[in-house]
XYZ file of C-alpha atoms in Angstrom:
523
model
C 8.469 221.538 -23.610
C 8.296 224.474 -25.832
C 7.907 223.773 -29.472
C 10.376 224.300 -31.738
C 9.914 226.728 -34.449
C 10.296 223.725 -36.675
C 7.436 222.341 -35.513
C 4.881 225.629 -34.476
C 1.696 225.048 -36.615
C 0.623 227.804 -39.252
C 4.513 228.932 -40.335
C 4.344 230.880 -43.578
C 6.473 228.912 -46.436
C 9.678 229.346 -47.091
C 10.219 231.233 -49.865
C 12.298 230.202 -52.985
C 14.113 233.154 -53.252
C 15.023 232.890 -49.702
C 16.176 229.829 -50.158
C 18.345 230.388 -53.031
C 19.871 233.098 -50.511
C 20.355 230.582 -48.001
C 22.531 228.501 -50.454
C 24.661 231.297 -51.657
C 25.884 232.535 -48.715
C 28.534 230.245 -47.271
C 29.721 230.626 -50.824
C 29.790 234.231 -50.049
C 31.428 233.642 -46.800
C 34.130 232.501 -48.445
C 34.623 235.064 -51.246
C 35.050 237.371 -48.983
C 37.134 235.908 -46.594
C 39.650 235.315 -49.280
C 39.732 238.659 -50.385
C 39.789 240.537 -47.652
C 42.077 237.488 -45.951
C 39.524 238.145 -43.951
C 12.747 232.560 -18.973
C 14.777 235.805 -20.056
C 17.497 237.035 -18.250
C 18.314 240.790 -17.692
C 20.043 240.025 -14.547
C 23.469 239.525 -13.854
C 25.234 236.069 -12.693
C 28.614 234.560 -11.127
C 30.044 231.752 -9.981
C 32.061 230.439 -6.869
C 36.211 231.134 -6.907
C 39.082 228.953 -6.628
C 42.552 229.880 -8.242
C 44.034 228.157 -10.897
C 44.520 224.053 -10.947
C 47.541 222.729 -10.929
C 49.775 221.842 -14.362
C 47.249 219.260 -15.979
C 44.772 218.689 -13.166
C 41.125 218.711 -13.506
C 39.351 221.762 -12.078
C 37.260 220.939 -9.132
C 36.481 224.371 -8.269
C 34.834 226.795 -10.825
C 36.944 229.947 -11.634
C 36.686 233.403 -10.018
C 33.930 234.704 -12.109
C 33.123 238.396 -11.806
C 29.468 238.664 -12.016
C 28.059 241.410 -14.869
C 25.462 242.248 -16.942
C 23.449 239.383 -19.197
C 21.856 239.754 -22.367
C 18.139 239.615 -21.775
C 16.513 236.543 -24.247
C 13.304 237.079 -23.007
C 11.825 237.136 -26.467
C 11.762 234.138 -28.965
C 11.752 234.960 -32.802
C 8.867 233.017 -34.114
C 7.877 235.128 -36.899
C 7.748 234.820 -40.441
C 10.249 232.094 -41.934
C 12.590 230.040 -40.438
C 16.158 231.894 -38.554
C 18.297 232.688 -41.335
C 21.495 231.349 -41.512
C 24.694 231.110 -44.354
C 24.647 227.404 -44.977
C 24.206 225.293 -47.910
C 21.564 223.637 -46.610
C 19.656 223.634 -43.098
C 20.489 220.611 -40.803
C 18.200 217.878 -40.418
C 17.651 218.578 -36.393
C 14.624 216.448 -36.469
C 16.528 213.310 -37.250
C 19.469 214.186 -34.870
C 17.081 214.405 -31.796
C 17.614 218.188 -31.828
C 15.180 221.442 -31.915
C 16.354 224.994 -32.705
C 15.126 228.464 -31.384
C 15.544 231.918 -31.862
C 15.939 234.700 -29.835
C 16.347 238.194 -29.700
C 19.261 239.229 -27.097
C 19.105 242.959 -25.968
C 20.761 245.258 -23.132
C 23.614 247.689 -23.064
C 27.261 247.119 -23.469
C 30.563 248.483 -23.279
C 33.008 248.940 -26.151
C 36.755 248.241 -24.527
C 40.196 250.455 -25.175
C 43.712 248.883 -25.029
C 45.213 250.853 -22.159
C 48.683 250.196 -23.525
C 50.134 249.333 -27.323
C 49.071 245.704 -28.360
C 52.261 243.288 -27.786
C 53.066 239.674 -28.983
C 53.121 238.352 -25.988
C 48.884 239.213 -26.178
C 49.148 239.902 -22.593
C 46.762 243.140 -23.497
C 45.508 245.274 -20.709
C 41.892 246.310 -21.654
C 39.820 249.076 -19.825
C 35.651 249.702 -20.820
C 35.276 252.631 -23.185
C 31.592 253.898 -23.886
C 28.409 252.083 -23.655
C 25.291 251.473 -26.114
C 22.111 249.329 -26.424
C 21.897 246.646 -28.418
C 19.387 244.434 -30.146
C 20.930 241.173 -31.985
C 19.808 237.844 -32.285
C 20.860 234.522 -31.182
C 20.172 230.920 -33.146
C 20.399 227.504 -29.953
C 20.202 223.847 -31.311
C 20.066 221.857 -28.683
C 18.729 218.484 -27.995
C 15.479 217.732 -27.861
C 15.244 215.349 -24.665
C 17.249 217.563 -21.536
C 18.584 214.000 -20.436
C 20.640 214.309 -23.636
C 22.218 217.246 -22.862
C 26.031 216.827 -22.412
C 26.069 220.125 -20.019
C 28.741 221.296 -23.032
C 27.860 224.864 -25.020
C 29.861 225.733 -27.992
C 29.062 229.587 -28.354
C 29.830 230.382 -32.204
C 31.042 234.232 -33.140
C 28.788 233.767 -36.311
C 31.135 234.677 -39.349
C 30.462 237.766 -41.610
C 33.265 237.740 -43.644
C 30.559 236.943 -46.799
C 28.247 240.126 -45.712
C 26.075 238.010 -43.582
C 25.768 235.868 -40.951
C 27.132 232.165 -41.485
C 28.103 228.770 -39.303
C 31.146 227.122 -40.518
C 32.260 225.948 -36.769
C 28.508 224.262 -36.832
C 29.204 222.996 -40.193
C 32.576 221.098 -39.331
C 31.599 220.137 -35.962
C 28.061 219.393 -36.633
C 28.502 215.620 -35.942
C 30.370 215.608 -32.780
C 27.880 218.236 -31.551
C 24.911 215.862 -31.785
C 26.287 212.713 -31.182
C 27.751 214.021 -27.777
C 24.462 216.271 -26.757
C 25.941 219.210 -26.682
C 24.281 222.958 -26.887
C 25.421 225.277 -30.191
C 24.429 228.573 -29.965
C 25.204 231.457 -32.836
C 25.558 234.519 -31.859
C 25.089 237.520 -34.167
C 28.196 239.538 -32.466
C 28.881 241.850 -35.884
C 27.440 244.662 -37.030
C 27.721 243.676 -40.792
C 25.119 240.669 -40.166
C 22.969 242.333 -37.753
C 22.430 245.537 -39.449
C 23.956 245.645 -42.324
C 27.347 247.596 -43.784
C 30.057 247.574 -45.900
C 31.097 244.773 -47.870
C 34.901 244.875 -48.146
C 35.091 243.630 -51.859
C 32.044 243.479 -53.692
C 30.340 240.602 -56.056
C 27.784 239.740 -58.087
C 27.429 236.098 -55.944
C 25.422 236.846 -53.571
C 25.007 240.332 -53.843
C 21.417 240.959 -52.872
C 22.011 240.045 -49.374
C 25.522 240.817 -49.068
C 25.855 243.526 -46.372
C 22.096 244.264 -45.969
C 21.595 242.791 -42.608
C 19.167 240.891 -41.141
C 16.099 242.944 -41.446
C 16.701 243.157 -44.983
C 16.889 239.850 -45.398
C 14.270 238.747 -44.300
C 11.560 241.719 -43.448
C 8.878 239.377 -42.681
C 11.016 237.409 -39.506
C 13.247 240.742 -38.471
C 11.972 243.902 -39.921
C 9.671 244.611 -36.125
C 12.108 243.489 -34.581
C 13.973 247.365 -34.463
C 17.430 245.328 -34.498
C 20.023 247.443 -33.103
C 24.094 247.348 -33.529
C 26.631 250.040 -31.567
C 29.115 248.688 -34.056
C 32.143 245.781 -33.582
C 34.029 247.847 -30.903
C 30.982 246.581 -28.671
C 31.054 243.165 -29.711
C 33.033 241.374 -27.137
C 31.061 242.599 -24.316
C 27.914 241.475 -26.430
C 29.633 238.479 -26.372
C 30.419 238.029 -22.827
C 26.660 239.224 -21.892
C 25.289 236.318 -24.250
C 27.175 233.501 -22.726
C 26.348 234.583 -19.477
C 22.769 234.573 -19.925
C 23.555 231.320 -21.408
C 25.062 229.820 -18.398
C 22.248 231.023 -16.113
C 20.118 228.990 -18.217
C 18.378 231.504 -20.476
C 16.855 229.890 -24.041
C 17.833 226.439 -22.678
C 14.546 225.328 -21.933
C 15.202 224.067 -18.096
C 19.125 223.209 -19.623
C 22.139 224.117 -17.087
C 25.511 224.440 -18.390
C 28.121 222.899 -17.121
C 30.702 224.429 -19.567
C 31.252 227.159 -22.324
C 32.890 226.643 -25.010
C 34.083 230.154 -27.224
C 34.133 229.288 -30.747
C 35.184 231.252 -34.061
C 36.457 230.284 -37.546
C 38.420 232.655 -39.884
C 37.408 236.226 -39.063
C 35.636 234.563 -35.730
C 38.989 233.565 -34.760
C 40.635 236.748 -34.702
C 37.914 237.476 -32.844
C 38.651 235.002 -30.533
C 42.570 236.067 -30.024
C 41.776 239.515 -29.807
C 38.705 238.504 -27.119
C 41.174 235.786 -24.738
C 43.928 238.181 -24.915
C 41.662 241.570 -24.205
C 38.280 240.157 -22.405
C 38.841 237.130 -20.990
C 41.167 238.375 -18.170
C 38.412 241.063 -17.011
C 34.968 238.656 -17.520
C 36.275 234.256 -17.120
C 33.022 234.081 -18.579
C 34.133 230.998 -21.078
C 35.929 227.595 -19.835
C 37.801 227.287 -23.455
C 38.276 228.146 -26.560
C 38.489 226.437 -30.064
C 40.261 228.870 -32.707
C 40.007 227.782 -35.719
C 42.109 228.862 -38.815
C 43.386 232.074 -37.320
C 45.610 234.940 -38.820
C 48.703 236.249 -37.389
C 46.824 239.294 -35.229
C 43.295 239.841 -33.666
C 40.105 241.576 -34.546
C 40.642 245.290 -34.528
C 39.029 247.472 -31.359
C 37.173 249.952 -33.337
C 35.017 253.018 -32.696
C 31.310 253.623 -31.922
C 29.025 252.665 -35.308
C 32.109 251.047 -37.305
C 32.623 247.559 -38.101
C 36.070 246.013 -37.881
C 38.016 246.397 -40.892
C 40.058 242.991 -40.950
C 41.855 244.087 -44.186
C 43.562 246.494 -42.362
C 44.631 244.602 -39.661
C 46.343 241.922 -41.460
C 49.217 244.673 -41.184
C 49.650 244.698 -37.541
C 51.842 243.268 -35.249
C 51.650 239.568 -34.822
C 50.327 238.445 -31.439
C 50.445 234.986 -29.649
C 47.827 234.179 -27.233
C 48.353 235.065 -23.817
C 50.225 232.397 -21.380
C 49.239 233.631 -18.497
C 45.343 232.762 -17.962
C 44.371 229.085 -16.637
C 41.863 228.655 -19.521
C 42.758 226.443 -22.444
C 42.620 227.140 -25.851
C 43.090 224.572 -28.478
C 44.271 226.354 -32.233
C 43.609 224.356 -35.210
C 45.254 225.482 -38.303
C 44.800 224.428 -41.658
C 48.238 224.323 -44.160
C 46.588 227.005 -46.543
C 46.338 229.224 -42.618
C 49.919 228.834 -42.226
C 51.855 230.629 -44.522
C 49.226 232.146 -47.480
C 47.725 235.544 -46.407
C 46.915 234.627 -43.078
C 50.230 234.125 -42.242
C 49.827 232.052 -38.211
C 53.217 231.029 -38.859
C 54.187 234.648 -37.828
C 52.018 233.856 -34.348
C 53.275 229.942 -34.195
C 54.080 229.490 -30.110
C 55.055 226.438 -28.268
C 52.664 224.140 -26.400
C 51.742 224.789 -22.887
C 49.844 223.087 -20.486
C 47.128 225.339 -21.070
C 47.410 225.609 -25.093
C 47.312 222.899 -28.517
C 48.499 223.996 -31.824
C 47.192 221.671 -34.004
C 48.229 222.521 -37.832
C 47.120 219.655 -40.163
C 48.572 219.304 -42.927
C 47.276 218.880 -46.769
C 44.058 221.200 -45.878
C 42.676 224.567 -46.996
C 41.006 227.169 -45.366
C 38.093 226.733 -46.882
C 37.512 223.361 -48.748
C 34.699 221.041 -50.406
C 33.263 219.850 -47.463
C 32.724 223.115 -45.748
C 31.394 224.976 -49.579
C 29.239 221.789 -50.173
C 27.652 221.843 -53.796
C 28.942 225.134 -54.512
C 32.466 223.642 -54.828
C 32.049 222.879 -58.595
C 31.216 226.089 -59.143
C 35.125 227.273 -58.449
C 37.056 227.743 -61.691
C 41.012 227.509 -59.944
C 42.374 225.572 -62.725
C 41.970 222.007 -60.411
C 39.328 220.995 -58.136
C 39.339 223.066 -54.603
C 40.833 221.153 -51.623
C 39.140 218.158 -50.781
C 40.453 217.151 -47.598
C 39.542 215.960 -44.273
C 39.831 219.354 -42.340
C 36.691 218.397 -40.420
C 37.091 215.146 -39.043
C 40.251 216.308 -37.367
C 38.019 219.340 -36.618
C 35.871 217.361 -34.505
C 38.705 214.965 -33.200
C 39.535 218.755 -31.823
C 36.933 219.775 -30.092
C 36.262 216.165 -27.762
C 39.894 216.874 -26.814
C 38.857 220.061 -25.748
C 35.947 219.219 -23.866
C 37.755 216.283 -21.875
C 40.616 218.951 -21.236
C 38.146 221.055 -19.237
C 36.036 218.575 -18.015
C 39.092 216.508 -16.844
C 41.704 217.871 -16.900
C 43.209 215.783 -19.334
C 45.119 217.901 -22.104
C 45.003 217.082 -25.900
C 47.953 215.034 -27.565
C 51.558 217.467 -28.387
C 51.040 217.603 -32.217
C 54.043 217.603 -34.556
C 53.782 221.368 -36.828
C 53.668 221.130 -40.790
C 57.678 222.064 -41.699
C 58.203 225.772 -42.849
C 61.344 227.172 -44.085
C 61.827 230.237 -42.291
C 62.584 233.046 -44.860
C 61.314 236.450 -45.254
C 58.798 234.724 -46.677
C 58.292 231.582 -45.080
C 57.679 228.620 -47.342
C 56.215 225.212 -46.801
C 58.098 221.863 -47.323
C 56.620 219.693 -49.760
C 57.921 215.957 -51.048
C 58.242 214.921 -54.671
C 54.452 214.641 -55.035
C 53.633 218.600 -53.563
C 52.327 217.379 -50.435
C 53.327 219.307 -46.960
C 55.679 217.659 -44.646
C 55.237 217.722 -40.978
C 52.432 218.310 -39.733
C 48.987 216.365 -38.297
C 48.679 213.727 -41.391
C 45.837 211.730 -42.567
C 45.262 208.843 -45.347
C 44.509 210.721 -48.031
C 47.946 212.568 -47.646
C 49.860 209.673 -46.404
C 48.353 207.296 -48.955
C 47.658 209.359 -51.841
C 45.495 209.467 -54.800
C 46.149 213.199 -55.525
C 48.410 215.471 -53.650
C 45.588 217.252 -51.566
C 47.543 220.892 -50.716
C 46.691 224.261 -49.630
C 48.253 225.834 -52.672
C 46.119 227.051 -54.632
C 45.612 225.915 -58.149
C 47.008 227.497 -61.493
C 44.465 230.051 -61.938
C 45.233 232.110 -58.399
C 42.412 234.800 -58.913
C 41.036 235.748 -55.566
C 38.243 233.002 -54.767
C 40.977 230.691 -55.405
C 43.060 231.577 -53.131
C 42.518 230.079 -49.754
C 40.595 227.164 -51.031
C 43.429 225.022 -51.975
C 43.718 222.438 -54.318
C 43.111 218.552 -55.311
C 45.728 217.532 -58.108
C 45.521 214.212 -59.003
C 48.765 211.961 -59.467
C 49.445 210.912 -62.750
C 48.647 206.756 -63.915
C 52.692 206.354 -63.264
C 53.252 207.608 -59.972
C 50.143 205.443 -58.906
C 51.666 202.603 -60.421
C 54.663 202.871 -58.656
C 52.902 203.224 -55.431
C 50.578 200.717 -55.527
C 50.418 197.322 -57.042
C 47.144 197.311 -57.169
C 43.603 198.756 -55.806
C 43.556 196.096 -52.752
C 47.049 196.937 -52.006
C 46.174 200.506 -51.527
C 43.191 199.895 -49.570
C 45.057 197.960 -47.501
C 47.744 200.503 -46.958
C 44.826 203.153 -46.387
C 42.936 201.454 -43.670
C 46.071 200.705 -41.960
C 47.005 204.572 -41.942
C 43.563 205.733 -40.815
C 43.784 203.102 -37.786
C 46.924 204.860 -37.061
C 45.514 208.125 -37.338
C 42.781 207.560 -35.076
C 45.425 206.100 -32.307
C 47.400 209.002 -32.869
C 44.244 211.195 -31.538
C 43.518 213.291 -34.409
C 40.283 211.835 -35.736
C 37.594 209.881 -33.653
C 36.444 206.280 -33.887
C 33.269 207.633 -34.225
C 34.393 208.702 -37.683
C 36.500 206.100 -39.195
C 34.081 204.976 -41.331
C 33.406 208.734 -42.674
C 37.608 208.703 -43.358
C 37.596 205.536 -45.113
C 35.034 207.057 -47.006
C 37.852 209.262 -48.911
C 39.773 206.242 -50.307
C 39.582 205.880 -53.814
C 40.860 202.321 -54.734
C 38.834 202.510 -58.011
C 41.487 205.366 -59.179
C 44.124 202.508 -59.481
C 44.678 200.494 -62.176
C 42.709 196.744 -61.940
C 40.329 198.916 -59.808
């Protein structure tokens, strides 16, 4: 097998001030998110037909796939340091059984034009517009051994809401990835973190990468490269053209896929409504999607050379997505998605057999797990959200690959309780914590009342990270007698959260982790 780039001989050092690039920029991902509340193939490929399965029965037969052009990953990226990429820190592939690669994906695409005015209903009718070349990049960590392999690809809309390219689906799902052999590939679908542009709301965090692009990031790995963005208008059919290159086998290394997997958090997810709604209909190139903390409406069409402006579009008209296609999509909300900014309560439809709302309650859209270190940085008056958005994250996406692969649909989740108003409000008990909703311990049994409220000091940053408020020595008095009493209480409430469905055996012990028995008195 071809070596990783991990493990190629004679790779320059990384340098330090790369590093300390590296480690700003999911912090920067979520600045700007708040504020803005925002062998190679060059051929084309299909697949057999066969209608649409009947209500909750496994597909036997794949989907009518129209074959079209496929990005050509002929060339790996081995120069220079490793792929850049907006987490805290890089993943330890080597000890997971994984290797990653690099590629540069290349052809022409077509921007797309709504033929008529975008409804709620999201059942958009999409035409091609203009074409342009392209020349982006794509990041695959897959496993090592190809007896491993799951035959699942998650294909993540890299985020770019920070002014650069970052991974938050990899860095929620990371564990479920590996442990189940599945493929993750990042693709580089913006302009901002190909090329470079503007950066909706400036800072100092950050701010020598922040809207540069990839060449300018890292000269010595891109800058020959002649990297090439038509702007986000062509980004779905960049999109489509990667995954289907994907599924032919392209920068899997003698890997076949059995199914694909669309992916986006935040900004991604509009991109994902905007792309199942719009693109989907016209290419069946994916077999699901996982949306992940969406806003009410989807990523903005835009015009030749601009990048989507997601400020603006926060303004437009709520959309739902579509009920007419046979693929599923499962939506995970945080509380913090629901009714801050973001507003999904405005898009909030029923369950379907071929769609999951799951909003999970006493979670932020961004929180400490997904910010790692940089979350003491964050002056909000109290510490940011410290919840367990990711194991039911996770929990998430196995229910979505056993929907495809079987047919079998996630659980019916209750919704977090809103008080419809002209400005809809959450309901919250005595202690501030949400009702309704998908619940966990640490909301159930509390310590602190875990919210997506931000805390007292509601500058920008602070907004959509939440909050941890601790409850006073009384009130944990009064609910527990004493530190075995709550642990007691707490294991018996994650057992009944895994049974419920919403987070996996695999990762009881990682929920049991977030009891805090010595925070009671005797403890």
């Amino acid at each position: 097998m071809t070596m990783s780039e991990e493990d190629r001989p004679g790779r320059p050092a990384e340098p330090a001030t790369l590093r300390r690039r590296v480690a700003t920029s999911r912090l920067l991902l979520l600045i700007a998110v708040v504020c803005v509340a925002t062998a190679g193939l060059a051929a084309c490929s299909s697949s057999g037909s066969g209608g649409p399965p009947p209500s909750g029965a496994a597909r036997t037969t794949a989907p009518a796939r129209p074959s079209g052009p496929a990005a050509d990953l002929s060339k790996e990226i081995a120069d220079g340091n490793k792929a850049f990429m907006g987490e805290a820190a890089p993943p330890d592939l080597k000890r997971d059984g994984y290797v990653q690669h690099e590629y540069l994906a290349t052809g022409t695409a077509s921007s797309y034009r709504a033929a008529d005015p975008l409804t709620h209903d999201g059942r958009w009718a999409f035409t091609t517009d203009s074409s342009a070349s392209y020349r982006t990049r794509i990041v695959v960590r897959q496993p090592a051994k190809a007896a491993a392999f799951s035959g699942n690809v998650v294909v993540e809309w890299l985020n770019v809401s920070g002014g650069s390219d970052a991974d938050p689906e990899w860095v929620s799902l990371q564990e479920e990835i590996v442990r189940r052999g599945d493929v993750w590939v990042g693709v580089s679908a913006q302009m901002i973190g190909v090329t470079g542009g503007p950066v909706r709301v400036p800072t100092n965090i950050g701010a020598d990468i922040a809207g540069k692009g990839l060449a300018a990031i890292d000269p010595a790995r891109y800058g020959a490269l002649r990297l090439e963005h038509p702007g986000d208008g062509f980004s779905f059919d960049m999109y489509t053209q990667v995954a289907r290159a994907i599924r032919a086998g392209a920068g899997l290394h003698g890997l076949r896929p059995q199914r694909l997997i669309a992916a986006g958090e935040s900004q991604s997810a509009f991109a994902m409504v905007t792309y199942y709604n719009g693109v989907q209909p016209l290419t069946r190139e994916f077999d699901g999607f996982f949306v992940h903390s969406r806003g009410a409406v989807g990523l903005p069409i835009v015009g030749p050379g601009k990048p989507a402006d997601i400020a603006a579009a926060l303004g437009g008209t709520p959309t739902i997505l579509r009920t007419d296609q046979d693929t599923p999509v499962l939506d995970v909300q945080t509380e913090s998605d629901v009714t801050s900014v973001l507003n999904s309560y405005a898009a909030r439809q029923p369950d379907t057999d071929r769609f999951r709302l799951w909003e999970v309650a006493g979670t932020a859209h961004a929180d400490a797990h997904l910010v790692g270190p940089a979350a003491a940085s964050f002056d909000c008056g109290l510490p940011i959200n410290d919840g367990p958005m990711h194991l039911v994250a996770k929990s998430a996406l196995r229910a979505l690959t056993t929907w495809i692969a079987t047919g079998k649909a996630p659980v019916i989740a209750p919704r977090i309780t809103v008080q419809s108003a002209a400005t809809p409000q959450i309901s919250r008990d005595a202690d501030g914590i949400a009702l309704g909703g998908i619940r966990t311990p640490p909301i159930d049994v509390p310590i602190a009342a875990l919210s997506g409220v931000p805390g007292p000091k509601t500058s920008a940053i602070c907004l959509l990270v939440g909050s941890t408020k601790p409850l006073s020595a009384d009130r944990l008095a009064e609910l527990y007698p004493s530190p075995a009493a709550y642990l007691e209480r707490y294991k018996a409430d994650a057992d009944k959260t895994i049974k419920a469905g919403y987070v996996l055996p695999e990762d009881r012990a990682a929920l049991l982790a977030f009891a805090k028995p010595a925070s009671i008195a005797g403890g």
